[in-house]
Coordinates of N, CA and C and ligand atoms in Angstrom, one line a residue:
M868 N 158.5 81.9 24.7 CA 157.3 81.7 25.5 C 156.6 80.4 25.1
N869 N 156.2 79.6 26.2 CA 155.5 78.4 25.8 C 154.1 78.6 25.5
E870 N 153.4 77.6 25.0 CA 152.0 77.8 24.5 C 151.1 78.3 25.6
L871 N 151.2 77.7 26.8 CA 150.3 78.1 27.9 C 150.5 79.6 28.3
E872 N 151.8 80.0 28.3 CA 152.1 81.4 28.6 C 151.5 82.4 27.6
N873 N 151.6 81.9 26.3 CA 151.1 82.7 25.2 C 149.6 82.8 25.3
L874 N 148.9 81.7 25.6 CA 147.4 81.8 25.8 C 147.0 82.7 26.9
R875 N 147.8 82.6 28.0 CA 147.5 83.4 29.2 C 147.7 84.9 28.9
E876 N 148.7 85.2 28.1 CA 148.9 86.6 27.7 C 147.7 87.1 27.0
K877 N 147.2 86.3 26.1 CA 145.9 86.7 25.4 C 144.8 87.0 26.3
I878 N 144.6 86.1 27.3 CA 143.6 86.3 28.3 C 143.8 87.6 29.1
D879 N 145.1 87.9 29.5 CA 145.4 89.2 30.2 C 145.0 90.4 29.4
T880 N 145.3 90.3 28.1 CA 144.9 91.4 27.2 C 143.4 91.6 27.2
I881 N 142.7 90.5 27.0 CA 141.2 90.5 27.0 C 140.6 91.0 28.3
D882 N 141.2 90.6 29.4 CA 140.8 91.0 30.8 C 140.9 92.5 30.9
K883 N 142.0 93.1 30.4 CA 142.2 94.6 30.4 C 141.1 95.3 29.7
E884 N 140.7 94.7 28.5 CA 139.6 95.3 27.7 C 138.3 95.2 28.5
M885 N 138.1 94.0 29.1 CA 136.8 93.8 29.8 C 136.7 94.7 31.0
I886 N 137.8 95.0 31.7 CA 137.8 95.8 32.9 C 137.5 97.3 32.5
A887 N 138.1 97.7 31.3 CA 137.8 99.0 30.8 C 136.3 99.2 30.5
L888 N 135.7 98.2 29.9 CA 134.3 98.2 29.6 C 133.5 98.2 30.9
F889 N 133.9 97.3 31.8 CA 133.2 97.2 33.1 C 133.2 98.6 33.8
E890 N 134.3 99.3 33.8 CA 134.4 100.6 34.4 C 133.4 101.6 33.7
K891 N 133.3 101.5 32.4 CA 132.4 102.4 31.6 C 130.9 102.1 32.0
R892 N 130.6 100.7 32.1 CA 129.3 100.3 32.5 C 129.0 100.8 33.9
M893 N 129.9 100.7 34.9 CA 129.7 101.1 36.2 C 129.6 102.6 36.4
D894 N 130.2 103.4 35.5 CA 130.0 104.9 35.5 C 128.6 105.2 35.2
I895 N 128.0 104.4 34.3 CA 126.6 104.7 33.9 C 125.7 104.2 35.0
V896 N 126.0 103.0 35.6 CA 125.3 102.5 36.8 C 125.2 103.6 37.9
A897 N 126.3 104.3 38.1 CA 126.4 105.3 39.2 C 125.4 106.4 38.8
D898 N 125.4 106.8 37.5 CA 124.4 107.8 37.1 C 123.0 107.4 37.3
I899 N 122.7 106.1 37.0 CA 121.4 105.5 37.2 C 121.0 105.6 38.7
A900 N 122.0 105.2 39.5 CA 121.7 105.3 41.0 C 121.4 106.7 41.4
A901 N 122.1 107.7 40.9 CA 121.8 109.1 41.2 C 120.4 109.4 40.8
Y902 N 120.0 109.0 39.6 CA 118.6 109.2 39.1 C 117.6 108.6 40.0
K903 N 117.9 107.4 40.4 CA 117.0 106.6 41.3 C 116.8 107.3 42.7
I904 N 117.9 107.8 43.2 CA 117.9 108.5 44.4 C 117.0 109.8 44.3
K905 N 117.2 110.5 43.2 CA 116.5 111.7 43.0 C 115.0 111.5 42.8
N906 N 114.7 110.4 42.1 CA 113.3 110.1 41.8 C 112.6 109.0 42.7
N907 N 113.4 108.6 43.7 CA 112.9 107.7 44.7 C 112.4 106.3 44.1
L908 N 113.3 105.8 43.2 CA 113.0 104.5 42.5 C 113.8 103.4 43.2
P909 N 113.2 102.2 43.1 CA 113.9 101.0 43.7 C 115.1 100.6 42.8
V910 N 116.1 100.0 43.4 CA 117.3 99.5 42.7 C 116.9 98.5 41.6
L911 N 116.1 97.5 42.0 CA 115.7 96.4 41.2 C 114.7 96.8 40.1
N912 N 114.9 96.5 38.9 CA 113.9 96.5 37.9 C 114.0 95.2 37.1
Q913 N 113.1 94.3 37.5 CA 113.2 92.9 37.0 C 112.9 92.8 35.5
N914 N 111.9 93.7 35.1 CA 111.6 93.7 33.7 C 112.8 94.1 32.8
R915 N 113.5 95.1 33.2 CA 114.7 95.6 32.5 C 115.8 94.5 32.5
E916 N 115.9 93.8 33.6 CA 116.9 92.7 33.7 C 116.6 91.6 32.7
D917 N 115.3 91.2 32.7 CA 114.9 90.2 31.7 C 115.2 90.6 30.3
I918 N 115.0 91.8 30.0 CA 115.3 92.3 28.6 C 116.8 92.3 28.4
V919 N 117.6 92.7 29.3 CA 119.1 92.7 29.2 C 119.6 91.2 28.9
V920 N 119.0 90.3 29.7 CA 119.5 88.9 29.5 C 119.0 88.4 28.1
S921 N 117.8 88.7 27.7 CA 117.4 88.1 26.4 C 118.2 88.8 25.3
K922 N 118.6 90.1 25.4 CA 119.4 90.7 24.4 C 120.8 90.1 24.3
V923 N 121.4 89.7 25.5 CA 122.7 89.1 25.5 C 122.6 87.7 24.9
K924 N 121.5 87.0 25.2 CA 121.4 85.6 24.6 C 121.3 85.7 23.0
S925 N 120.6 86.8 22.5 CA 120.5 86.8 21.1 C 121.7 87.5 20.4
T926 N 122.5 88.2 21.2 CA 123.7 88.8 20.7 C 124.9 87.9 20.6
V927 N 125.0 86.9 21.5 CA 126.2 86.1 21.5 C 126.2 85.2 20.2
K928 N 127.4 85.3 19.6 CA 127.5 84.6 18.3 C 127.6 83.1 18.4
N929 N 128.5 82.7 19.3 CA 128.7 81.2 19.5 C 127.6 80.7 20.5
K930 N 126.6 80.1 20.0 CA 125.5 79.7 20.9 C 125.9 78.7 22.0
D931 N 127.1 78.1 21.8 CA 127.6 77.2 22.9 C 127.8 78.0 24.2
Y932 N 128.0 79.3 24.0 CA 128.3 80.2 25.1 C 127.1 81.0 25.7
A933 N 125.9 80.7 25.1 CA 124.7 81.5 25.4 C 124.4 81.4 26.9
D934 N 124.4 80.2 27.5 CA 124.0 80.1 28.9 C 125.1 80.8 29.8
S935 N 126.4 80.6 29.4 CA 127.5 81.2 30.2 C 127.4 82.8 30.1
A936 N 127.1 83.3 28.9 CA 126.9 84.7 28.7 C 125.8 85.3 29.5
A937 N 124.7 84.5 29.6 CA 123.5 84.9 30.4 C 123.9 84.9 31.9
D938 N 124.7 83.9 32.3 CA 125.2 83.9 33.7 C 126.1 85.1 34.0
L939 N 127.0 85.4 33.0 CA 127.9 86.5 33.2 C 127.1 87.8 33.4
I940 N 126.1 88.1 32.5 CA 125.4 89.4 32.6 C 124.6 89.4 33.9
K941 N 124.1 88.3 34.3 CA 123.3 88.2 35.6 C 124.2 88.6 36.8
D942 N 125.4 88.0 36.7 CA 126.4 88.3 37.8 C 126.8 89.8 37.8
I943 N 127.0 90.3 36.6 CA 127.3 91.8 36.4 C 126.2 92.6 37.0
M944 N 124.9 92.2 36.7 CA 123.8 93.0 37.2 C 123.7 92.9 38.8
E945 N 124.1 91.8 39.3 CA 124.1 91.6 40.8 C 125.2 92.6 41.4
I946 N 126.3 92.7 40.7 CA 127.4 93.6 41.1 C 126.9 95.1 41.0
S947 N 126.2 95.3 39.9 CA 125.6 96.7 39.6 C 124.6 97.1 40.8
K948 N 123.7 96.1 41.1 CA 122.7 96.4 42.2 C 123.4 96.6 43.5
K949 N 124.4 95.8 43.8 CA 125.1 95.9 45.1 C 125.8 97.3 45.2
F950 N 126.4 97.7 44.1 CA 127.0 99.1 44.0 C 126.0 100.2 44.2
Q951 N 124.9 100.1 43.5 CA 123.8 101.1 43.6 C 123.4 101.2 45.0
Q952 N 123.2 100.0 45.7 CA 122.7 100.0 47.0 C 123.7 100.7 48.0
K953 N 125.0 100.5 47.7 CA 126.0 101.2 48.5 C 125.9 102.7 48.3
L954 N 125.7 103.1 47.1 CA 125.6 104.6 46.8 C 124.4 105.2 47.5
I955 N 123.3 104.4 47.5 CA 122.0 104.9 48.1 C 122.2 104.9 49.6
S956 N 122.8 103.9 50.2 CA 123.0 103.9 51.6 C 123.8 105.1 52.1
K957 N 124.8 105.5 51.3 CA 125.7 106.6 51.6 C 124.9 107.9 51.7
Q958 N 123.8 108.0 50.9 CA 123.0 109.2 50.9 C 122.0 109.3 52.1
Q959 N 121.8 108.1 52.8 CA 120.9 108.1 53.9 C 121.5 108.4 55.3
Ligands
ISJ1067 C1 121.0 99.7 36.0 C2 119.8 99.5 36.5 O1 119.5 98.9 37.8 C3 119.4 97.5 38.0 C4 120.6 96.9 37.3 C5 120.6 96.6 36.0 C6 121.8 96.5 35.2 O2 122.9 96.5 35.8 O3 121.7 96.4 33.9 C7 119.3 96.5 35.3 C8 118.1 96.7 36.0 C9 118.1 97.0 37.5 O4 117.7 95.9 38.2 C10 118.6 99.9 35.8 O5 117.5 100.1 36.4 O6 118.7 100.1 34.5

């Protein structure tokens, strides 16, 4: 295997792990959506999102990745809100 193929195989392994974690996160997002439906709460909670982003920024070890990690979690939260909205729309 050449060097590029070897590196891509490492990425494939990491992507598998990330998708497994993404699925776990989305399972919880679905539970949160159910709670919000039951309690008539809005999908967006900006205060919580600000806390999530600052936690990610302080958790990331390589500070060169801090901005990218913040972008990643913001994108994940957009996906999370879109999915919650879809679940809420199904209930109506
Ligand atoms: C999951 C929630 O809903 C939204 C999505 C968030 C997330 O994916 O982390 C955070 C805040 C909310 O805007 C929540 O309220 O906790």
